[in-house]
Coordinates of C-alpha atoms and ligand atoms in Angstrom, one line a residue:
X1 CA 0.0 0.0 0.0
X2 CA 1.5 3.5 -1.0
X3 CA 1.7 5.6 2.2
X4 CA 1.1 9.3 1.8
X5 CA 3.3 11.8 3.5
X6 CA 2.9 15.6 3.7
X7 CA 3.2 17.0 0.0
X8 CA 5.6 19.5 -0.8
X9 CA 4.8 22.3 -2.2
X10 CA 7.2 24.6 -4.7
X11 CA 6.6 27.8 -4.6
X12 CA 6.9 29.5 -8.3
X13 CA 9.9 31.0 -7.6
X14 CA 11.5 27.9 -6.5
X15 CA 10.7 26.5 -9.6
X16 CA 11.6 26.7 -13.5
X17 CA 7.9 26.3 -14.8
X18 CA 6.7 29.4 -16.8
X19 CA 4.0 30.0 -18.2
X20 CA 5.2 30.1 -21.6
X21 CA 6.2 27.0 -21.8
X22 CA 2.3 25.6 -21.4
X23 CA 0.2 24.8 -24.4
X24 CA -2.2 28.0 -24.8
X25 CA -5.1 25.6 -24.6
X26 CA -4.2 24.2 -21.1
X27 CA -3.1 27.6 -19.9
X28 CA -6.8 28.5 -20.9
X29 CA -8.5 25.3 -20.1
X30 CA -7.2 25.5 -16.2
X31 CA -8.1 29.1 -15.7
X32 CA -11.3 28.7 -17.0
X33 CA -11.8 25.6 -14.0
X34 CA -9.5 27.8 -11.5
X35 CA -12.2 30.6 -12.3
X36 CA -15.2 28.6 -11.8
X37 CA -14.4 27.7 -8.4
X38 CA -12.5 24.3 -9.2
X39 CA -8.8 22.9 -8.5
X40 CA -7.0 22.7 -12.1
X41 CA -3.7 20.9 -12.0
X42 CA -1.3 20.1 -14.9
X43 CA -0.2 16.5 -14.5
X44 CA 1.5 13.3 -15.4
X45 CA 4.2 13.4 -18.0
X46 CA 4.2 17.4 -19.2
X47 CA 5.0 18.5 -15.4
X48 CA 7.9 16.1 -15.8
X49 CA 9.0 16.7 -19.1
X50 CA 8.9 20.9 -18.0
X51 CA 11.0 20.4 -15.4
X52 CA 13.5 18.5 -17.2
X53 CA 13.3 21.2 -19.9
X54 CA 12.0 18.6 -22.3
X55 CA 8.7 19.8 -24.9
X56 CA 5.9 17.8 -23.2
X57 CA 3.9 15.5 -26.0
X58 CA 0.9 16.2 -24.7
X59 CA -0.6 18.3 -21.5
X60 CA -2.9 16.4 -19.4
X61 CA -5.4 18.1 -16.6
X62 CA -6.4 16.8 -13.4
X63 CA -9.3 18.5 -11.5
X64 CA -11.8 18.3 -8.9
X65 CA -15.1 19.3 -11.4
X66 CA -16.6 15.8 -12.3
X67 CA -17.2 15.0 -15.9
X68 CA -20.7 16.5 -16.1
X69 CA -19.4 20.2 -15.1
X70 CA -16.2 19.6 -17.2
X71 CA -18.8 19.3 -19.9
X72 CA -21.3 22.3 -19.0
X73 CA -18.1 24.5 -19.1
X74 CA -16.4 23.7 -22.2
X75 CA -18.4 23.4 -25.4
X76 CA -15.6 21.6 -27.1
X77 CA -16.0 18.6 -24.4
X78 CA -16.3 14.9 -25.5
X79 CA -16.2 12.7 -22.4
X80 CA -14.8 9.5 -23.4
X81 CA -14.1 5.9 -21.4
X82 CA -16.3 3.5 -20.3
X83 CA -13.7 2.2 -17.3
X84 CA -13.6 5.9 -16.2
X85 CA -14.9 8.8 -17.4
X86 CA -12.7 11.7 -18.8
X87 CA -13.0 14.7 -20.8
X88 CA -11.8 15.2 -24.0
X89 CA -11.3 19.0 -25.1
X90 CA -11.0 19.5 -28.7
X91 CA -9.2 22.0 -30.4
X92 CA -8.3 23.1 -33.6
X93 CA -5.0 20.9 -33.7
X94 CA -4.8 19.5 -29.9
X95 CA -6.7 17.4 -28.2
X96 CA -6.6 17.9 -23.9
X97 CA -7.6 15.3 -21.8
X98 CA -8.8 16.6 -18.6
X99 CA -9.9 14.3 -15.8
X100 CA -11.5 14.1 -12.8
X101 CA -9.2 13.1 -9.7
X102 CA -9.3 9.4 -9.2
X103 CA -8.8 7.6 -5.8
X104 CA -6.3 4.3 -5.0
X105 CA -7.1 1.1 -5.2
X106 CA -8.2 0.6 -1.2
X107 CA -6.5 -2.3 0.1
X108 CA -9.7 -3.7 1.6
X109 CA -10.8 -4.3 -2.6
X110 CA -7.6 -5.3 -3.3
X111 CA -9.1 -9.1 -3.5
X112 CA -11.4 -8.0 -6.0
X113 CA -15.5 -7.4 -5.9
X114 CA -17.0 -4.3 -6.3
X115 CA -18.2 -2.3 -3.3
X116 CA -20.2 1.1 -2.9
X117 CA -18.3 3.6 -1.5
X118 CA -19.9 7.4 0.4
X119 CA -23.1 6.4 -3.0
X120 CA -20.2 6.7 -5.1
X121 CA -19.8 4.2 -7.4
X122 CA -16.4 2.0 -6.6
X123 CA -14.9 -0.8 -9.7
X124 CA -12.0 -1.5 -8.7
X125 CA -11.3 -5.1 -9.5
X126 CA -8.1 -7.1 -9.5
X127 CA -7.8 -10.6 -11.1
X128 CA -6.4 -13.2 -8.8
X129 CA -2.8 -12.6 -9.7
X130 CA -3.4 -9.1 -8.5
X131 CA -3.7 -7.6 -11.6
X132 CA -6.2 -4.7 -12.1
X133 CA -8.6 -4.8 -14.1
X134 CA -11.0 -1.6 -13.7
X135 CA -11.0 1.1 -11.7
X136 CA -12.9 4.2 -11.8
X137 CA -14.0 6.1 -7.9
X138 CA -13.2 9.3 -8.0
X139 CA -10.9 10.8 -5.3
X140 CA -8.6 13.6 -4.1
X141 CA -5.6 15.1 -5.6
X142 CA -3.2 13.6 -3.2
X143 CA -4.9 9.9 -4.1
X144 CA -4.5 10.8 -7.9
X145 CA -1.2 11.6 -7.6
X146 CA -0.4 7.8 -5.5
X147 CA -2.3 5.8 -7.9
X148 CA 0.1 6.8 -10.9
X149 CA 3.2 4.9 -11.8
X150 CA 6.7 6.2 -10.9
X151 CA 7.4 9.3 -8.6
X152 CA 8.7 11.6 -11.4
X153 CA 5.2 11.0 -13.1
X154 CA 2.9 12.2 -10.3
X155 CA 4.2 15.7 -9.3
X156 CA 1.6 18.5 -10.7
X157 CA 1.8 22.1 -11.3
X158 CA -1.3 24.4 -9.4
X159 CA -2.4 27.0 -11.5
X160 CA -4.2 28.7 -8.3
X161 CA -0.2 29.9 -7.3
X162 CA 1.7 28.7 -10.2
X163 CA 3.5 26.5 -7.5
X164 CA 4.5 22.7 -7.7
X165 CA 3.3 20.1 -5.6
X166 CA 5.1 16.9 -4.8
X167 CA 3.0 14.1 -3.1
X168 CA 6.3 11.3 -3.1
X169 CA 9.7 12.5 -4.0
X170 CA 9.2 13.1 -7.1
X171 CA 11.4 16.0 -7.6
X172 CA 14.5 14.4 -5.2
X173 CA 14.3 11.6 -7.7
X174 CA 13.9 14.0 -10.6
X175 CA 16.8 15.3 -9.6
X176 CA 19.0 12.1 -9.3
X177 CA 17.4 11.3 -12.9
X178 CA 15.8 8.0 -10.9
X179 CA 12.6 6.2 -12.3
X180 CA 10.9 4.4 -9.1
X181 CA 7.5 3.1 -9.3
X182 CA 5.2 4.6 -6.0
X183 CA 4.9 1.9 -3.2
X184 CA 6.3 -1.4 -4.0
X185 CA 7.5 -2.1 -7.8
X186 CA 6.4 -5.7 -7.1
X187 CA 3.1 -4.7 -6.1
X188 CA 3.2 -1.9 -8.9
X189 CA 4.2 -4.0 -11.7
X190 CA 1.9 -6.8 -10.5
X191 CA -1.3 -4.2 -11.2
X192 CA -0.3 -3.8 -14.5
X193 CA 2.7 -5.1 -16.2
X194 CA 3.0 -2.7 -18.8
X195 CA 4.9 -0.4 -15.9
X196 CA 7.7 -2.0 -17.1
X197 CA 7.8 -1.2 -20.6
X198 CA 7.1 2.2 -19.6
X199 CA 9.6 2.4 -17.1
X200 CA 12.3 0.8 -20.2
X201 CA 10.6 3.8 -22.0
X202 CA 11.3 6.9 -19.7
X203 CA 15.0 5.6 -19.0
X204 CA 15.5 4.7 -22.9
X205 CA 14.1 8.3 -23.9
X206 CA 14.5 10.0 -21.2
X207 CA 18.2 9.8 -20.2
X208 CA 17.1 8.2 -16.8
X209 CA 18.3 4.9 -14.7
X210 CA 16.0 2.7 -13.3
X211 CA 16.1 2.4 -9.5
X212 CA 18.0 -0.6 -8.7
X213 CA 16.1 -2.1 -6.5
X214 CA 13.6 -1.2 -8.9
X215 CA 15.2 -3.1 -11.8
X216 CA 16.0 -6.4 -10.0
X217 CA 12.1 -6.8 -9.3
X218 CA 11.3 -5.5 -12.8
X219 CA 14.0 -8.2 -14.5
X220 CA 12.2 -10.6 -12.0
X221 CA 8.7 -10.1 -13.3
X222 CA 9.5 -9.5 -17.0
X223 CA 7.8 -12.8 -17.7
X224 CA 5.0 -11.8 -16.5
X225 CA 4.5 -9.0 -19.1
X226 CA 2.9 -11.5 -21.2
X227 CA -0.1 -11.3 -19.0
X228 CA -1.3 -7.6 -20.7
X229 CA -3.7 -7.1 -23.4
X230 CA -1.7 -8.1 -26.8
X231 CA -3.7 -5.1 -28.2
X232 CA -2.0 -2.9 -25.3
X233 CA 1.6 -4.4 -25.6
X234 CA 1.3 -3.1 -29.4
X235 CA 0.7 0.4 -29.1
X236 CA 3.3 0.2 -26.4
X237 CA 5.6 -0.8 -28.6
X238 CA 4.8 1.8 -31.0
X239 CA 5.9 4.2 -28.1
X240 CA 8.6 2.1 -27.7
X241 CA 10.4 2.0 -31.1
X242 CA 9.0 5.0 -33.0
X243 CA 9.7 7.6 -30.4
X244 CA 13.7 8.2 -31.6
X245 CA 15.1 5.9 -28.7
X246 CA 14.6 3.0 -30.0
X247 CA 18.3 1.9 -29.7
X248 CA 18.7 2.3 -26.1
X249 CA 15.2 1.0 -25.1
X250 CA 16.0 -2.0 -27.1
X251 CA 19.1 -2.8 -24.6
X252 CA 17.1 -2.4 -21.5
X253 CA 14.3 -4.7 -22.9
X254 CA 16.9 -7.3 -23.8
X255 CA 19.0 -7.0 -20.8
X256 CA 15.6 -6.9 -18.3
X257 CA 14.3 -10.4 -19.8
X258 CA 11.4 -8.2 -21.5
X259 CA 12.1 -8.7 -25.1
X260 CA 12.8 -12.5 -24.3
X261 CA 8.9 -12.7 -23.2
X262 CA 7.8 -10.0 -25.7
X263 CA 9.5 -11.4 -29.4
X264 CA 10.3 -15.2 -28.3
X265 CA 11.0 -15.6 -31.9
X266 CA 13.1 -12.6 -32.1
X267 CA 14.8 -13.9 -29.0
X268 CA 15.9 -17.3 -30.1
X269 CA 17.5 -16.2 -33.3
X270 CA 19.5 -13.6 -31.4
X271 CA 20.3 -16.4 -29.2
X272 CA 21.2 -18.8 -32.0
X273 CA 23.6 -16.4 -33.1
X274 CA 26.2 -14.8 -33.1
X275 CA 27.2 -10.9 -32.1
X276 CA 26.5 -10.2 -35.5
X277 CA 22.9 -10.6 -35.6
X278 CA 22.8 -7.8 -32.5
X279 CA 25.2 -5.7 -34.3
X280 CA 22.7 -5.8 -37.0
X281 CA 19.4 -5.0 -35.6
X282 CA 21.2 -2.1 -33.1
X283 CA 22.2 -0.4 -36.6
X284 CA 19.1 -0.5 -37.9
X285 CA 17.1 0.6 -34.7
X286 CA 20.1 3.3 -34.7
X287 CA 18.7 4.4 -38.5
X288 CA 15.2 4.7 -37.1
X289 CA 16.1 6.7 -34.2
X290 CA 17.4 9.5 -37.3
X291 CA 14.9 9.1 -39.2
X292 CA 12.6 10.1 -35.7
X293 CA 14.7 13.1 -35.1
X294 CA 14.5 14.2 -38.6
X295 CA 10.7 14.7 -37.8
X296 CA 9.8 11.6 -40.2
X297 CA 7.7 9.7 -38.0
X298 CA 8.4 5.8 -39.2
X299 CA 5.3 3.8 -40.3
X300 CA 4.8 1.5 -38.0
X301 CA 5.1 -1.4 -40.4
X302 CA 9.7 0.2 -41.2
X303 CA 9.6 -0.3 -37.2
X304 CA 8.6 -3.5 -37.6
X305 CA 10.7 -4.1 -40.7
X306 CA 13.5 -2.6 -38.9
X307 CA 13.3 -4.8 -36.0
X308 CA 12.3 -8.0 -37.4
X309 CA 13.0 -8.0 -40.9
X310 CA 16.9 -9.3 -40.4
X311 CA 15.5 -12.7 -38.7
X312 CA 12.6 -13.0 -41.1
X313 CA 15.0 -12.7 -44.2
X314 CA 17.5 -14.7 -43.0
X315 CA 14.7 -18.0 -42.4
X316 CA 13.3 -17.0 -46.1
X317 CA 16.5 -18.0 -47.4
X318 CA 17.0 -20.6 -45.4
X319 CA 13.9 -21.8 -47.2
X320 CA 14.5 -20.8 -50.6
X321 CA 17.7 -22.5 -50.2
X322 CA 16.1 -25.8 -50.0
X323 CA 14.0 -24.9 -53.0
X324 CA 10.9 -23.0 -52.1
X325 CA 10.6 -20.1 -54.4
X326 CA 11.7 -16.7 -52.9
X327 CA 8.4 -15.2 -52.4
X328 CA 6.3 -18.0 -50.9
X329 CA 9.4 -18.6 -48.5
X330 CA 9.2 -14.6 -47.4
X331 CA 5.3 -15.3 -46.8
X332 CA 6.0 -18.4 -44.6
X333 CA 8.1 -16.7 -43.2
X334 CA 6.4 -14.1 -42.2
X335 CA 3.2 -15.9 -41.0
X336 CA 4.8 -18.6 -38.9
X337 CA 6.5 -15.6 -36.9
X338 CA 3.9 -13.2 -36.9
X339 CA 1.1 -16.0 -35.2
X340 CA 4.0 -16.5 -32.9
X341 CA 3.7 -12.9 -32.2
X342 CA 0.1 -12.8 -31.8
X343 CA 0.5 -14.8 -28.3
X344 CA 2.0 -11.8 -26.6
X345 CA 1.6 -8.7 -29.1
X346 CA -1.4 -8.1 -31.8
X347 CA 0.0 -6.4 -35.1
X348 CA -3.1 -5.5 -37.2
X349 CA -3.7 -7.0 -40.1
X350 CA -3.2 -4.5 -42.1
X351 CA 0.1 -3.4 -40.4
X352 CA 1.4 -7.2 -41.1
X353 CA 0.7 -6.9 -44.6
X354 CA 2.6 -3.7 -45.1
X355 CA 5.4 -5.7 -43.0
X356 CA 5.2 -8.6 -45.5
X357 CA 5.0 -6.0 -48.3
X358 CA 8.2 -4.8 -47.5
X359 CA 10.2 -7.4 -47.1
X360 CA 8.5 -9.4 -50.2
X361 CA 9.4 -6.1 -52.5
X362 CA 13.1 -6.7 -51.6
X363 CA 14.7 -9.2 -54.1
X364 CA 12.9 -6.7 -57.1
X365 CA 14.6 -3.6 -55.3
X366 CA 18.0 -5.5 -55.4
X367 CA 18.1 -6.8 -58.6
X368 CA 20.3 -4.4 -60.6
X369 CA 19.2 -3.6 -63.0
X370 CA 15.6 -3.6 -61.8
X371 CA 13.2 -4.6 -64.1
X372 CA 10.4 -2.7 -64.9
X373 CA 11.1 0.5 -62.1
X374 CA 8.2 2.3 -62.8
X375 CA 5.8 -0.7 -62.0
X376 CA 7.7 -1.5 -58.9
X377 CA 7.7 2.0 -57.7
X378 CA 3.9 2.5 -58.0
X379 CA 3.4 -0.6 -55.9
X380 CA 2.0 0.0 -52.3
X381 CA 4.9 0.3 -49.8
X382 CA 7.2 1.1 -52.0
X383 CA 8.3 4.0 -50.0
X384 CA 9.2 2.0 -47.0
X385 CA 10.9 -1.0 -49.0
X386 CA 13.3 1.6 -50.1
X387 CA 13.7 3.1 -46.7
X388 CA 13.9 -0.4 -45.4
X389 CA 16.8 -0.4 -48.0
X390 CA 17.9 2.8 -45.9
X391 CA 17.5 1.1 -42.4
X392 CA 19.7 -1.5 -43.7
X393 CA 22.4 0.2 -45.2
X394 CA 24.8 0.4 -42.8
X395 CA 25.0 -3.9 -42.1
X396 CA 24.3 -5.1 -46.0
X397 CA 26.4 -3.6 -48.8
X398 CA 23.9 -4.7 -51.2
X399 CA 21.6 -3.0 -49.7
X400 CA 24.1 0.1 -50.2
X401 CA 23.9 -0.7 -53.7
X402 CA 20.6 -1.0 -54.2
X403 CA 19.5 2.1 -52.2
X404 CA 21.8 4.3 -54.2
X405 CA 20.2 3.0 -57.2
X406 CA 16.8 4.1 -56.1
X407 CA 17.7 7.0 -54.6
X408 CA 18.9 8.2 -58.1
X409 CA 15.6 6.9 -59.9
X410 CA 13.4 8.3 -57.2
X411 CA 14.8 11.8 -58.4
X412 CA 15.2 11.6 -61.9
X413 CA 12.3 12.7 -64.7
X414 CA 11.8 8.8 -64.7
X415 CA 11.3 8.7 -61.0
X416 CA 8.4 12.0 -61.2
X417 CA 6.5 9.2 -63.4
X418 CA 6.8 11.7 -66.5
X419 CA 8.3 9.0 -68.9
X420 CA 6.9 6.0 -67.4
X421 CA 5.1 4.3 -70.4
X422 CA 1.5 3.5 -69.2
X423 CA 1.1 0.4 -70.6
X424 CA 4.0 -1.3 -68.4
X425 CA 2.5 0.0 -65.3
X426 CA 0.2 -2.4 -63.9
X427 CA -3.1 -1.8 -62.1
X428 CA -5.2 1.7 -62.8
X429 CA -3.8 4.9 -64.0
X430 CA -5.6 6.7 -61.3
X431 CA -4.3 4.4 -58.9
X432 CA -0.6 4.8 -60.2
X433 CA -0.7 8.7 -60.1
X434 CA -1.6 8.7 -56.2
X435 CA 0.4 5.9 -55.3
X436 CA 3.7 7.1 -57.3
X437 CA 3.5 10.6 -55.3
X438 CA 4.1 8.7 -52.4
X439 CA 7.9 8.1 -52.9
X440 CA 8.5 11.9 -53.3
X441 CA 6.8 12.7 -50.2
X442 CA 7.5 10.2 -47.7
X443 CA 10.9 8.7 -49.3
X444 CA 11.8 12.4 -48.1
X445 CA 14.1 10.1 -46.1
X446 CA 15.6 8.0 -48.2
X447 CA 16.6 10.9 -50.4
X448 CA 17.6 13.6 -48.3
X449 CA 19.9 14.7 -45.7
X450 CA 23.0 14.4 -44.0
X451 CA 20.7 12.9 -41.0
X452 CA 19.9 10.3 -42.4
X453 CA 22.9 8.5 -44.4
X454 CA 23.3 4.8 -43.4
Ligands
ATP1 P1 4.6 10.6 -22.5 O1 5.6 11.7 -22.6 O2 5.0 9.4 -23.2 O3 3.2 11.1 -22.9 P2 3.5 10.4 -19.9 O4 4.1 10.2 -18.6 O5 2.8 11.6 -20.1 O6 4.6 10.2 -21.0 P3 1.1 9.1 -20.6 O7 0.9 7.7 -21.1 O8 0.7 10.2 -21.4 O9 2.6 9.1 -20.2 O10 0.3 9.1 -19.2 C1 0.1 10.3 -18.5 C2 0.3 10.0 -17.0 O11 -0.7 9.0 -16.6 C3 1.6 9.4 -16.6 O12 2.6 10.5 -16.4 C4 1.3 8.8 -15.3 O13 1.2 9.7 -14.2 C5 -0.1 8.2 -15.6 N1 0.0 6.8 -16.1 C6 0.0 6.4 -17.4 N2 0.1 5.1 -17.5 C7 0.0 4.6 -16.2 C8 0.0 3.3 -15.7 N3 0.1 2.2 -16.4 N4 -0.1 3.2 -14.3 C9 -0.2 4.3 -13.5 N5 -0.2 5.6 -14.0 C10 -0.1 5.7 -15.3
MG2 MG1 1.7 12.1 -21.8

């Protein structure tokens, strides 16, 4: 159970907030609640990333108004969540979740059931391993701060004296750059598992170390992460690769046991191998990571590519070498690892077939000459097989070839589609227009800049 202590409050001046640095939005949104009589803090991961003197990704609210008066006062309100309400405040190109204060799990529920508490309605329910599974009671600000994850997350900023409040040590640790879960990381990564990935996150991203103590219980349970949603663990992984850390969240995930549990497939060929194979995928996470600072958000299917592709070629060939032809030994492949997958982490489908798209276009990108450009360059996923040819670079010299090849085409007249003869292009001529824009615009990366050679 998370013991509460005095808070500690940081006066503005003690503090290197401004204003300025808040979204417009926010700044409005909690003077408007501070104005009607409510508490309006700024919470979660922007106070953080402010102190740290990081641009927050997103500015969340916490306040006492429930989600009926959050409504009545904004007109841009959607309130959202069926496991607990929240607002949703649109605006012309951010979205501000604002919720109400929301209590801790009391230990007396901590066995699960669902109780009444004061005629409010309590859902807090664990499973029998202790893992939670709803919760939605509203509470005060001191219990909304304990119920989050690590200290550093759960310090908030007042807009009634601009001042910051620290319910648990959040700003000591801040200060030593520590990531400690509130209460007991075993108890803490028990509720939900998916702590762990977030705590690999913030240190990967973040520049931070996980707590020791902390770490030896999270390397203890990172078997258990397998017990989260598989619909969960994939947008976590999203955050986890596509962020522009990928690299150094990769080595805490392998060396805490969570990418064992996560990718078993991945695992046993990186076991089977040699340092190689390691070598090989840190290069190409290292790619990604550029191409995420040169504001070219990856698809989610080069991520994918990126981090699986090395393994899924290398079995493709494997087959193909005892006969199966190229293609339909990429698709095997690719599905025998992929339903692997689906035990712990859900790709969509439509994700896995831009991931089998990619790697499948390979063998025509390295043929040299290609055959038919024109054709293969109108082809969905185009774009990312050549920057899949970029990701590579660095570990296949063919791929060096081949990229420099397409880079070249993807610039010429030929490349614009102004001399491509119609007849040779297959599918639509509609269809070939929009798709053959696409290398221009989001090959961006494979052709350009410093950033982002191999
Ligand atoms: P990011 O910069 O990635 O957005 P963040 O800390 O803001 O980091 P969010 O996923 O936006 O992360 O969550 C907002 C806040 O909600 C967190 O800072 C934390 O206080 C709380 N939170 C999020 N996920 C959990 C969780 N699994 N358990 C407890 N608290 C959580
Ligand atoms: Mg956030």
């Amino acid at each position: 159970m998370v013991r509460s202590m005095q808070p500690r409050i940081v006066p503005r001046n003690e503090h290197g907030i401004s204003r300025k640095q808040i979204s417009p939005n926010a700044l409005r949104t909690l003077y408007r609640l501070r104005d009607n009589g409510f508490t309006a803090y700024l919470v979660g991961g922007c106070v953080r990333d402010l102190l740290m003197g990081r641009t927050p990704k997103d500015f969340d609210i916490a306040t006492n108004a429930v989600p009926g008066q959050i409504k009545r006062l904004f007109r841009n309100c959607r309130l959202i969540g069926r496991r607990f309400r929240l607002a949703h405040l649109h605006f012309q190109d951010e979205v501000l979740e604002v919720s109400t204060f929301r209590a801790l799990v009391p230990p007396e529920e901590a066995e699960g059931g669902e109780t009444e508490l004061d005629g409010r309605h309590s859902r807090h329910v664990k499973d029998e391993d202790g893992m939670v599974l709803r919760d939605n009671v509203f509470g005060t600000p001191e219990e909304d701060a304990l119920r989050r994850d690590f200290t550093i997350n759960a310090l908030a900023y007042n807009i009634a004296d601009f001042s910051v409040i620290d319910y648990c040590n959040g700003l000591s640790d801040l200060e030593q750059r520590l990531i400690r879960p509130i209460g007991d990381p075993a108890v803490r990564f028990t509720e939900d598992p998916v702590r762990m990935i977030r705590a690999v996150r913030f240190a990967g991203s973040h520049g931070l170390t996980i707590e020791p103590a902390t770490w030896e219980v999270l390397c203890s349970l990172a078997p258990t992460i397998t017990r989260a949603a598989p619909a969960r663990l994939y947008e976590e992984m999203l955050k986890l690769f596509l962020l522009g850390a990928a690299r150094p969240v990769f080595g805490l995930l392998a060396s805490s046991g969570l990418s064992a549990a996560l990718f078993p497939g991945l695992h046993r060929w990186l076991a089977a191998g040699g340092a190689d194979r390691l070598m090989a995928l840190e290069s190409n996470l290292e790619c990604l990571d550029r191409l995420c600072r040169s504001a070219l958000t990856p698809a989610p299917a080069l991520f994918l590519a990126a981090l699986f592709g090395p393994g899924l070629e290398e079995e493709a060939l494997a087959r193909h070498r005892e006969g199966v032809p190229h293609q339909q030994a990429m698709d095997a492949a690719c599905s025998r690892f992929l339903e692997e997958l689906a035990g712990t982490v859900t790709v969509p489908g439509r994700i896995s077939g831009q991931l089998r798209r990619i790697l499948a276009l390979q063998s025509s990108l390295h043929r040299m000459p290609p055959r038919r450009p024109a054709a293969l360059a109108a082809r969905p996923d185009f774009a990312d097989a050549v920057a899949y040819l970029l990701v590579t670079a660095k570990t296949h010299q063919e791929n060096r070839e081949a990229l420099a090849w397409w880079q070249a085409y993807i610039q010429s007249p030929a490349g614009t589609g102004t001399e491509v003869p119609a007849e040779k292009v297959p599918g639509k001529k509609r269809q070939r227009r929009r798709r053959r824009s696409r290398p221009a615009d989001q090959t961006a990366a494979p052709e350009d800049g410093a950033a982002l050679e191999p």
